[in-house]
Short mmCIF file of C-alpha atoms and ligand atoms in Angstrom, two decimals:
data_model
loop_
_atom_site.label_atom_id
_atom_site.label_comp_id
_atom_site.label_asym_id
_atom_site.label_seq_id
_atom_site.Cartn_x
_atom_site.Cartn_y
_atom_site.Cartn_z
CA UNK A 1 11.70 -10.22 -8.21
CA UNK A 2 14.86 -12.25 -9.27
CA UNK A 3 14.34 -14.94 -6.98
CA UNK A 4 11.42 -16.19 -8.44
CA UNK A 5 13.53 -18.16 -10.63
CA UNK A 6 14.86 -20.56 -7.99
CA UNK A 7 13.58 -24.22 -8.95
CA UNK A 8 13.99 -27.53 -7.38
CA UNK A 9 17.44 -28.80 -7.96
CA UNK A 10 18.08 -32.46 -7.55
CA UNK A 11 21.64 -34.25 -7.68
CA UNK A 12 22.09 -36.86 -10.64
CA UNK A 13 23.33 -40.52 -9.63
CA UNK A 14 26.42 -41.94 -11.64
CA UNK A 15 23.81 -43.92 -14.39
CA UNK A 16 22.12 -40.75 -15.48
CA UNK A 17 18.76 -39.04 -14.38
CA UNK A 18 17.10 -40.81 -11.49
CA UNK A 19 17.92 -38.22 -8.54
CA UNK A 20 20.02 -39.42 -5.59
CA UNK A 21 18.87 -38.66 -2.10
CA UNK A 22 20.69 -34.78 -1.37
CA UNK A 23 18.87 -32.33 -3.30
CA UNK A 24 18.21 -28.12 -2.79
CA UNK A 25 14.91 -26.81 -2.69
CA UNK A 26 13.26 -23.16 -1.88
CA UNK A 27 12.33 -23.07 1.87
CA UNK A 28 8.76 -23.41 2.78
CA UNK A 29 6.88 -21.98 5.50
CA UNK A 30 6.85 -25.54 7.10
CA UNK A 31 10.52 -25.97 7.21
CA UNK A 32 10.96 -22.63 9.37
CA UNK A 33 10.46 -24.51 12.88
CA UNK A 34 13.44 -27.01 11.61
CA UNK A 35 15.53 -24.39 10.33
CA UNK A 36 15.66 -22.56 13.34
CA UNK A 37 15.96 -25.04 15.57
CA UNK A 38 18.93 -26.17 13.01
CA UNK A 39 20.56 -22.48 13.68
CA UNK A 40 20.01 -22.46 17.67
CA UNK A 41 22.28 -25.29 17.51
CA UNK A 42 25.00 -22.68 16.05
CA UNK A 43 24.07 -19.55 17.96
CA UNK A 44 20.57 -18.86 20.19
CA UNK A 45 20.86 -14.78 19.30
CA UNK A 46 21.09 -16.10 15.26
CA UNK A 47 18.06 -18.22 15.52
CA UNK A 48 16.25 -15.03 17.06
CA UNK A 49 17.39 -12.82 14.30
CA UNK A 50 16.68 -15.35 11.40
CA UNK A 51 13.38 -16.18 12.85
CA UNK A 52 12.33 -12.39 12.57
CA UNK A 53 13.67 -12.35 8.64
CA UNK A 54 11.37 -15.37 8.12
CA UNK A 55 8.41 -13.61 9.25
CA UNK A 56 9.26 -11.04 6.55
CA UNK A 57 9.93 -13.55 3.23
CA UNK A 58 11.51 -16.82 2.54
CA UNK A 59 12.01 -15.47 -0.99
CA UNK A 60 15.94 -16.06 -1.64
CA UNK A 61 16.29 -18.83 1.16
CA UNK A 62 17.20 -22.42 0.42
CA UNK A 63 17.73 -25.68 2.26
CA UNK A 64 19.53 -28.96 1.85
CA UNK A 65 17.70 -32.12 2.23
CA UNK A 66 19.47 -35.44 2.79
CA UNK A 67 17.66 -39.02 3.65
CA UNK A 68 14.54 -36.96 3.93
CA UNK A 69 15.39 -34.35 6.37
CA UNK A 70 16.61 -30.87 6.43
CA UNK A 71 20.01 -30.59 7.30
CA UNK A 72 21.55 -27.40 5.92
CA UNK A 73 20.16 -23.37 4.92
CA UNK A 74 21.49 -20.83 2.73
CA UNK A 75 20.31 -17.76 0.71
CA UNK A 76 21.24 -14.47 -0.39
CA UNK A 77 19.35 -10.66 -0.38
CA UNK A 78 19.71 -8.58 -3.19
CA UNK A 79 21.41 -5.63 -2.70
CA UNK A 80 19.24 -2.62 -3.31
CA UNK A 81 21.66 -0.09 -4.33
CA UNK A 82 22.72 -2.27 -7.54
CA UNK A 83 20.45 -4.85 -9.99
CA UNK A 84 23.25 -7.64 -9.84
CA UNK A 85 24.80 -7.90 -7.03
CA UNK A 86 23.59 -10.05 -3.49
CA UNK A 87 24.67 -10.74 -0.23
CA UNK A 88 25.09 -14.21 1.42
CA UNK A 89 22.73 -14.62 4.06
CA UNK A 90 22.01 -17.33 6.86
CA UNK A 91 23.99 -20.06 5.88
CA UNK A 92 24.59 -23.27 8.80
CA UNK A 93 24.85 -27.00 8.09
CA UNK A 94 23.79 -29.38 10.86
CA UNK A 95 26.49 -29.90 13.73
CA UNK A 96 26.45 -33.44 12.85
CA UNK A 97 26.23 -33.17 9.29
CA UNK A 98 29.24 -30.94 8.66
CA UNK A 99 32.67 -31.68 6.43
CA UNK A 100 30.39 -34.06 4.26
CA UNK A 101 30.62 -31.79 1.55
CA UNK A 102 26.76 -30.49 2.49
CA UNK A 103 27.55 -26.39 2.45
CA UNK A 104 29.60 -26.92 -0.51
CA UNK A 105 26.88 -28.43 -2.58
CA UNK A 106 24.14 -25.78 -0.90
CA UNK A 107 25.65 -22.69 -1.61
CA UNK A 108 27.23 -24.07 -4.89
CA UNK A 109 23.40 -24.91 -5.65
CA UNK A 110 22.81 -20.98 -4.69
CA UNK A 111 25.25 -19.51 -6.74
CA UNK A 112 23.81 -21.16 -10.08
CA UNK A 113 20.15 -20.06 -9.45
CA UNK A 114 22.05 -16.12 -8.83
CA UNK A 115 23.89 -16.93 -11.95
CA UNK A 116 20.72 -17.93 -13.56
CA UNK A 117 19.62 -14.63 -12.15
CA UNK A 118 21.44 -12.21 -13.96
CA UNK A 119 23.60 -11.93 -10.56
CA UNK A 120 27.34 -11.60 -11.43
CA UNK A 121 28.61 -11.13 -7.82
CA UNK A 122 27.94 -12.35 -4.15
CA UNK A 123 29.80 -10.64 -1.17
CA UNK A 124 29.40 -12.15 2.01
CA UNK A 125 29.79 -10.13 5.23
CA UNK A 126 31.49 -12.42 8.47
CA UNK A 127 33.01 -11.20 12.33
CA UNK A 128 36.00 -13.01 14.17
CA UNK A 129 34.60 -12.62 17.21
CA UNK A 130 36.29 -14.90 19.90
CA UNK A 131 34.80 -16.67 22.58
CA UNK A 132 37.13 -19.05 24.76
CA UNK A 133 40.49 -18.29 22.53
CA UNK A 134 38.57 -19.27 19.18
CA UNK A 135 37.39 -17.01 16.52
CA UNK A 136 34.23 -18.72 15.81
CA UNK A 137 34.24 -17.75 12.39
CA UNK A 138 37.75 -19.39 11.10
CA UNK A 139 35.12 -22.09 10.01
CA UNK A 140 32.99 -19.69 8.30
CA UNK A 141 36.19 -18.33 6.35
CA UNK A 142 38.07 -21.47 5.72
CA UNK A 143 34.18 -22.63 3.99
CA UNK A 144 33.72 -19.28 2.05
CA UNK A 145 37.67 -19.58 0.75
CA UNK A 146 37.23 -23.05 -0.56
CA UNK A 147 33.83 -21.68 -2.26
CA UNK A 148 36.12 -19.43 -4.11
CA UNK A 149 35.54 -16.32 -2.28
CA UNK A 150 38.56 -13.82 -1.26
CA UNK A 151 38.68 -11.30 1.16
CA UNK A 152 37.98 -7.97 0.22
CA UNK A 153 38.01 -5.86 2.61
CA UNK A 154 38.53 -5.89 6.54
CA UNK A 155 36.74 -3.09 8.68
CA UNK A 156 38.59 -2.89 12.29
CA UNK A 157 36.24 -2.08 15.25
CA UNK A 158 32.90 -2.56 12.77
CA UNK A 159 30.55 -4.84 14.81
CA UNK A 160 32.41 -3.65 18.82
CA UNK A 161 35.70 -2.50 19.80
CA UNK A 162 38.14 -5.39 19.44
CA UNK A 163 35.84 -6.97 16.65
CA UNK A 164 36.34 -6.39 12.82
CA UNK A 165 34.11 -7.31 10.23
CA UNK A 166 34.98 -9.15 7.13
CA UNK A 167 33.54 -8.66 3.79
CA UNK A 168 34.68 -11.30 1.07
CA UNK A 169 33.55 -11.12 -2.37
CA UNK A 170 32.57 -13.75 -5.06
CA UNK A 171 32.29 -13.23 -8.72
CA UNK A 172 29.51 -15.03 -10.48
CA UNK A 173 30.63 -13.89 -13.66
CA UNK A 174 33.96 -13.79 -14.88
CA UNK A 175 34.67 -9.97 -14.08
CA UNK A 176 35.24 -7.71 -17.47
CA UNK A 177 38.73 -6.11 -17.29
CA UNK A 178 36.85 -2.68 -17.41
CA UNK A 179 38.94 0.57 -16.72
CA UNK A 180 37.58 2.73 -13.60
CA UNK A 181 35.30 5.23 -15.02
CA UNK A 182 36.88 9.08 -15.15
CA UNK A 183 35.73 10.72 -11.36
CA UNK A 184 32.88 12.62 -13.51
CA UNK A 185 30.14 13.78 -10.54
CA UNK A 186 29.94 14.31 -7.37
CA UNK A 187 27.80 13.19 -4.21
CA UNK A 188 26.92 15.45 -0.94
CA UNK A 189 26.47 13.57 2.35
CA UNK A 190 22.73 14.18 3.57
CA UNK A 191 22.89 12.74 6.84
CA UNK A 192 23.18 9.79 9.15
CA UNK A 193 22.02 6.20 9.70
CA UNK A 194 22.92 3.18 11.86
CA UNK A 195 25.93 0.95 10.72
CA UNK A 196 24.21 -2.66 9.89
CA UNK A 197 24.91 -4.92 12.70
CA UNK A 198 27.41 -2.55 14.78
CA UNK A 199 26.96 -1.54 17.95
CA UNK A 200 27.29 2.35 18.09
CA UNK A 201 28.91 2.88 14.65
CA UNK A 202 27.09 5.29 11.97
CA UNK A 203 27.20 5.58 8.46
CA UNK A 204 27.18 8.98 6.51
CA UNK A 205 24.25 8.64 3.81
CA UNK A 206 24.59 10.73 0.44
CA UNK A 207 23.23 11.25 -3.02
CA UNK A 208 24.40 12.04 -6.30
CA UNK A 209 25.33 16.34 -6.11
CA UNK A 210 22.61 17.99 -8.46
CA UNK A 211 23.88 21.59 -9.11
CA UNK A 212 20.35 22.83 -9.78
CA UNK A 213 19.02 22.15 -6.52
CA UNK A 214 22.64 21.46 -4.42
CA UNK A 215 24.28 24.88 -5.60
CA UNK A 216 23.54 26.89 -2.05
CA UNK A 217 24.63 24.24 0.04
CA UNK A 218 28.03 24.38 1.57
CA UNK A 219 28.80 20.32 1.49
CA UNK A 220 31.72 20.86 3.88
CA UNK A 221 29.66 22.49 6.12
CA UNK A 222 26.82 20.04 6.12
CA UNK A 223 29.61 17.33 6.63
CA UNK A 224 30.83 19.01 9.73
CA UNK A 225 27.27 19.20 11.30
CA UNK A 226 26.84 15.56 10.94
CA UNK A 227 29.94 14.64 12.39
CA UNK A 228 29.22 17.37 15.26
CA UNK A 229 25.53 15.21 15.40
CA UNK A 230 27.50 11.55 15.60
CA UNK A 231 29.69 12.96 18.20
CA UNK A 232 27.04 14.32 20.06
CA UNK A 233 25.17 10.83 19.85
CA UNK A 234 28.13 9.05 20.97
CA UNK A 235 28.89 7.09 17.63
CA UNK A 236 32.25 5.07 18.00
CA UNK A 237 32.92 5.19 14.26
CA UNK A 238 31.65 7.28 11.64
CA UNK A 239 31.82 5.69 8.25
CA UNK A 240 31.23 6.33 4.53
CA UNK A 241 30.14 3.92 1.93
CA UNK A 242 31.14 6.11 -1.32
CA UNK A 243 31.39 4.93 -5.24
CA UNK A 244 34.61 5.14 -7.04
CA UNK A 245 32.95 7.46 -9.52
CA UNK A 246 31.63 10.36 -7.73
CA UNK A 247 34.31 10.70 -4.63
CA UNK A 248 36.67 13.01 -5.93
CA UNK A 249 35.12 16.40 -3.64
CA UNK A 250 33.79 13.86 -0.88
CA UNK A 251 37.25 12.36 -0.16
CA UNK A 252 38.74 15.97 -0.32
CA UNK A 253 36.40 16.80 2.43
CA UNK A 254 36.76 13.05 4.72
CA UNK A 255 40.22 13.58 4.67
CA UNK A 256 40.62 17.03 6.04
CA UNK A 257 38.29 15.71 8.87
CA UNK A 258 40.75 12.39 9.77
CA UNK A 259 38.89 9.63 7.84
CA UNK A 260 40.84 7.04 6.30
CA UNK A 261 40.01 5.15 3.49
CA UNK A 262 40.34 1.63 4.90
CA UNK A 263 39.14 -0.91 1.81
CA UNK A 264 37.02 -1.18 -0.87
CA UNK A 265 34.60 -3.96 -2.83
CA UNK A 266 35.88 -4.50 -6.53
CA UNK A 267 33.17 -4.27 -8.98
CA UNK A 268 30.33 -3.06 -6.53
CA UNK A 269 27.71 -0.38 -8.01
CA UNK A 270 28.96 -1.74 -11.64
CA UNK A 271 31.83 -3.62 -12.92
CA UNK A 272 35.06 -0.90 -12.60
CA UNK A 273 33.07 0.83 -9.99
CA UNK A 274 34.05 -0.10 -6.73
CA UNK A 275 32.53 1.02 -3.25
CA UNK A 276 35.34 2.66 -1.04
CA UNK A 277 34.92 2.63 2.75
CA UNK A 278 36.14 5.63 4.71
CA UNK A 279 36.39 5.35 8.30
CA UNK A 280 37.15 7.36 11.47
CA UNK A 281 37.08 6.25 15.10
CA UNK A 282 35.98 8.77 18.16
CA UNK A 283 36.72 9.18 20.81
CA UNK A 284 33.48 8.65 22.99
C1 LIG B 1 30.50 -22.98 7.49
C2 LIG B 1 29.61 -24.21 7.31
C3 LIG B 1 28.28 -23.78 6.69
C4 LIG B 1 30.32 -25.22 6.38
O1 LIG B 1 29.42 -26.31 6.10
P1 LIG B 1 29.96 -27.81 5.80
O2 LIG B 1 28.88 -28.58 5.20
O3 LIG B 1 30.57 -28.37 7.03
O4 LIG B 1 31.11 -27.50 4.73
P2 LIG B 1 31.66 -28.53 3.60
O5 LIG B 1 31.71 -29.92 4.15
O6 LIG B 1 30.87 -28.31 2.36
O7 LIG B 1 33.14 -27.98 3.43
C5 LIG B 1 33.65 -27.49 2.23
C6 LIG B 1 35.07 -27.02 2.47
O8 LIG B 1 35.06 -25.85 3.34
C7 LIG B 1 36.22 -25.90 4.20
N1 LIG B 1 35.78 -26.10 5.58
C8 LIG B 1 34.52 -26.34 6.02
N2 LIG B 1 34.49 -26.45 7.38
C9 LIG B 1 35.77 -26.28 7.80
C10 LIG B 1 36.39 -26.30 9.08
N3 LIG B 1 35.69 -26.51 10.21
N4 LIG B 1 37.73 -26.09 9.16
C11 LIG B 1 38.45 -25.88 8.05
N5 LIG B 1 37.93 -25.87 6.78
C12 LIG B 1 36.59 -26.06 6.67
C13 LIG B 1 37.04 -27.10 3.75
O9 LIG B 1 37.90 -26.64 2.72
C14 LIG B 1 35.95 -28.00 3.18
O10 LIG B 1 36.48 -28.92 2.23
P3 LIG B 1 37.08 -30.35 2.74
O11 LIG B 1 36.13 -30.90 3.75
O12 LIG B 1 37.14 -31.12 1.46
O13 LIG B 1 38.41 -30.03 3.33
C15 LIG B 1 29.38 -24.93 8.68
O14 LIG B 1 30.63 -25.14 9.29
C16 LIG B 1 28.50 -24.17 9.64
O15 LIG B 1 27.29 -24.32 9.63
N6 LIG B 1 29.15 -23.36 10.51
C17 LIG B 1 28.44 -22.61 11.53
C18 LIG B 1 27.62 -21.52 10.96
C19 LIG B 1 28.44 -20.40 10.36
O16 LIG B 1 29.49 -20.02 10.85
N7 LIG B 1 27.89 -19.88 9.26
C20 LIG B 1 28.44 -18.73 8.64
C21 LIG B 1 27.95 -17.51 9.34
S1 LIG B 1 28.91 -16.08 8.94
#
């Protein structure tokens, strides 16, 4: 597994090698107590979440250490549709540790170990929900813009009515100019699954179109019986995750039903090959 390659990173002092007090290291089993505690501070429901993750792996996760003491958390998933490509995940800095330049260095400390990797992009997925007149995010997306990150693509209604989600990408590598690939296959939806994180949205799964075993199925058909099902389970979005390269018939097909193609990630399943989201909102 990639992350296997994540070392002990220490920061340099001014005269040369002797390491200054801030450094990154993997997360160890006996930090998880601290780091939770260090996300309740941000949000109770996170700290819940995260803890469950942790039970899972630690692989991927790092913290920041300064005077001794843990004070910040970052690390990143792979994604498992592509081999170079990750997604930030639980990322907080101390409340009183914050605009000291502590998630900068963390996350910066991240993104070498990806490089080192073989990753050549990080998106990272955020909300602007608002509580009291605030989005609690602007933080969030003020940190990942100075990082270098831009947005790519803004999903209205993802994670509740009223509340969008935000997915910003970061390149790694310098992205190759390459042209999109011609539209040379096809995929067939072949069924449904939850939307990550949303409450009541679905997502249309599909597969590559194999004309030896696909050539009796009607994909138009099966696409209406899984938007009859998401109706009938009283999804408030239906949405579709497709590549660039093998959309041509499926768009054909979301269209005539009232999707619309509402943003895509640059450079997703491969560099040229983007991931275009298609949308439609019910009416429950
Ligand atoms: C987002 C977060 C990790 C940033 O950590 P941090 O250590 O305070 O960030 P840094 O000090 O490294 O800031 C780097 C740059 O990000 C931007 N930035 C960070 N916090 C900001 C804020 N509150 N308002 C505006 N810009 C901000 C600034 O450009 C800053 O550079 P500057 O201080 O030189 O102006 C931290 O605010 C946090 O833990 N927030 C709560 C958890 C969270 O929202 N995590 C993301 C979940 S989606």
């Amino acid at each position: 597994m990639i992350f296997s390659l994540f070392k002990k990173k220490h920061d340099q002092n001014e005269e040369g090698d002797a390491p200054s007090q801030r450094f990154v290291r993997p997360m160890e089993p006996a930090d998880i107590t601290h780091v939770l505690e260090l996300i309740e501070e941000h949000d109770e429901d996170d700290a819940n979440e995260a803890g469950a993750c942790f039970d899972d792996t630690l692989q991927g996760m790092f913290v920041a250490i300064d005077d001794g003491k843990i004070v910040g958390v970052t690390g990143a998933d792979a994604e498992p549709e592509t081999s170079d490509i990750a997604w930030l995940s639980w990322t907080y800095v101390e409340k009183s540790s914050q605009r000291q330049g502590i998630g900068r260095y963390l996350v910066n400390g991240l993104i070498g170990e990806l490089k080192n990797a073989g990753i050549r992009k990080v998106f990272i997925s955020t909300g602007d929900y608002v509580e009291d007149g605030e989005d609690i995010y602007a933080a969030a997306k003020a940190f990942y813009y100075d990082l270098g990150a831009r947005l790519e693509m803004k999903i209205d209604d993802y994670y509740a009515k009223g509340e969008a989600r935000y997915i910003y990408g970061l390149d790694i590598e310098e992205p190759v100019n390459v042209e999109p690939p011609a539209q040379s296959g096809n995929l067939i939806f072949d069924g449904l699954e939850e939307a990550d994180e949303s409450a009541d949205g679905v997502l249309l799964s599909w597969r590559e179109y194999n004309p030896q075993e696909d050539s009796a199925m009607d994909p138009a058909q099966k696409l209406t019986e899984y938007l009859d099902q998401a109706r009938l389970e009283k999804a408030r979005f239906i949405g579709a995750a497709i590549p660039f390269d093998l959309s041509e018939g499926a768009i054909k097909g979301l269209k005539k039903k009232g999707f619309v193609q509402v943003g895509e990630l640059k450079d997703y399943y491969a560099p040229g090959i983007a991931q275009l989201f298609w949308q439609i909102i019910t009416d429950k």
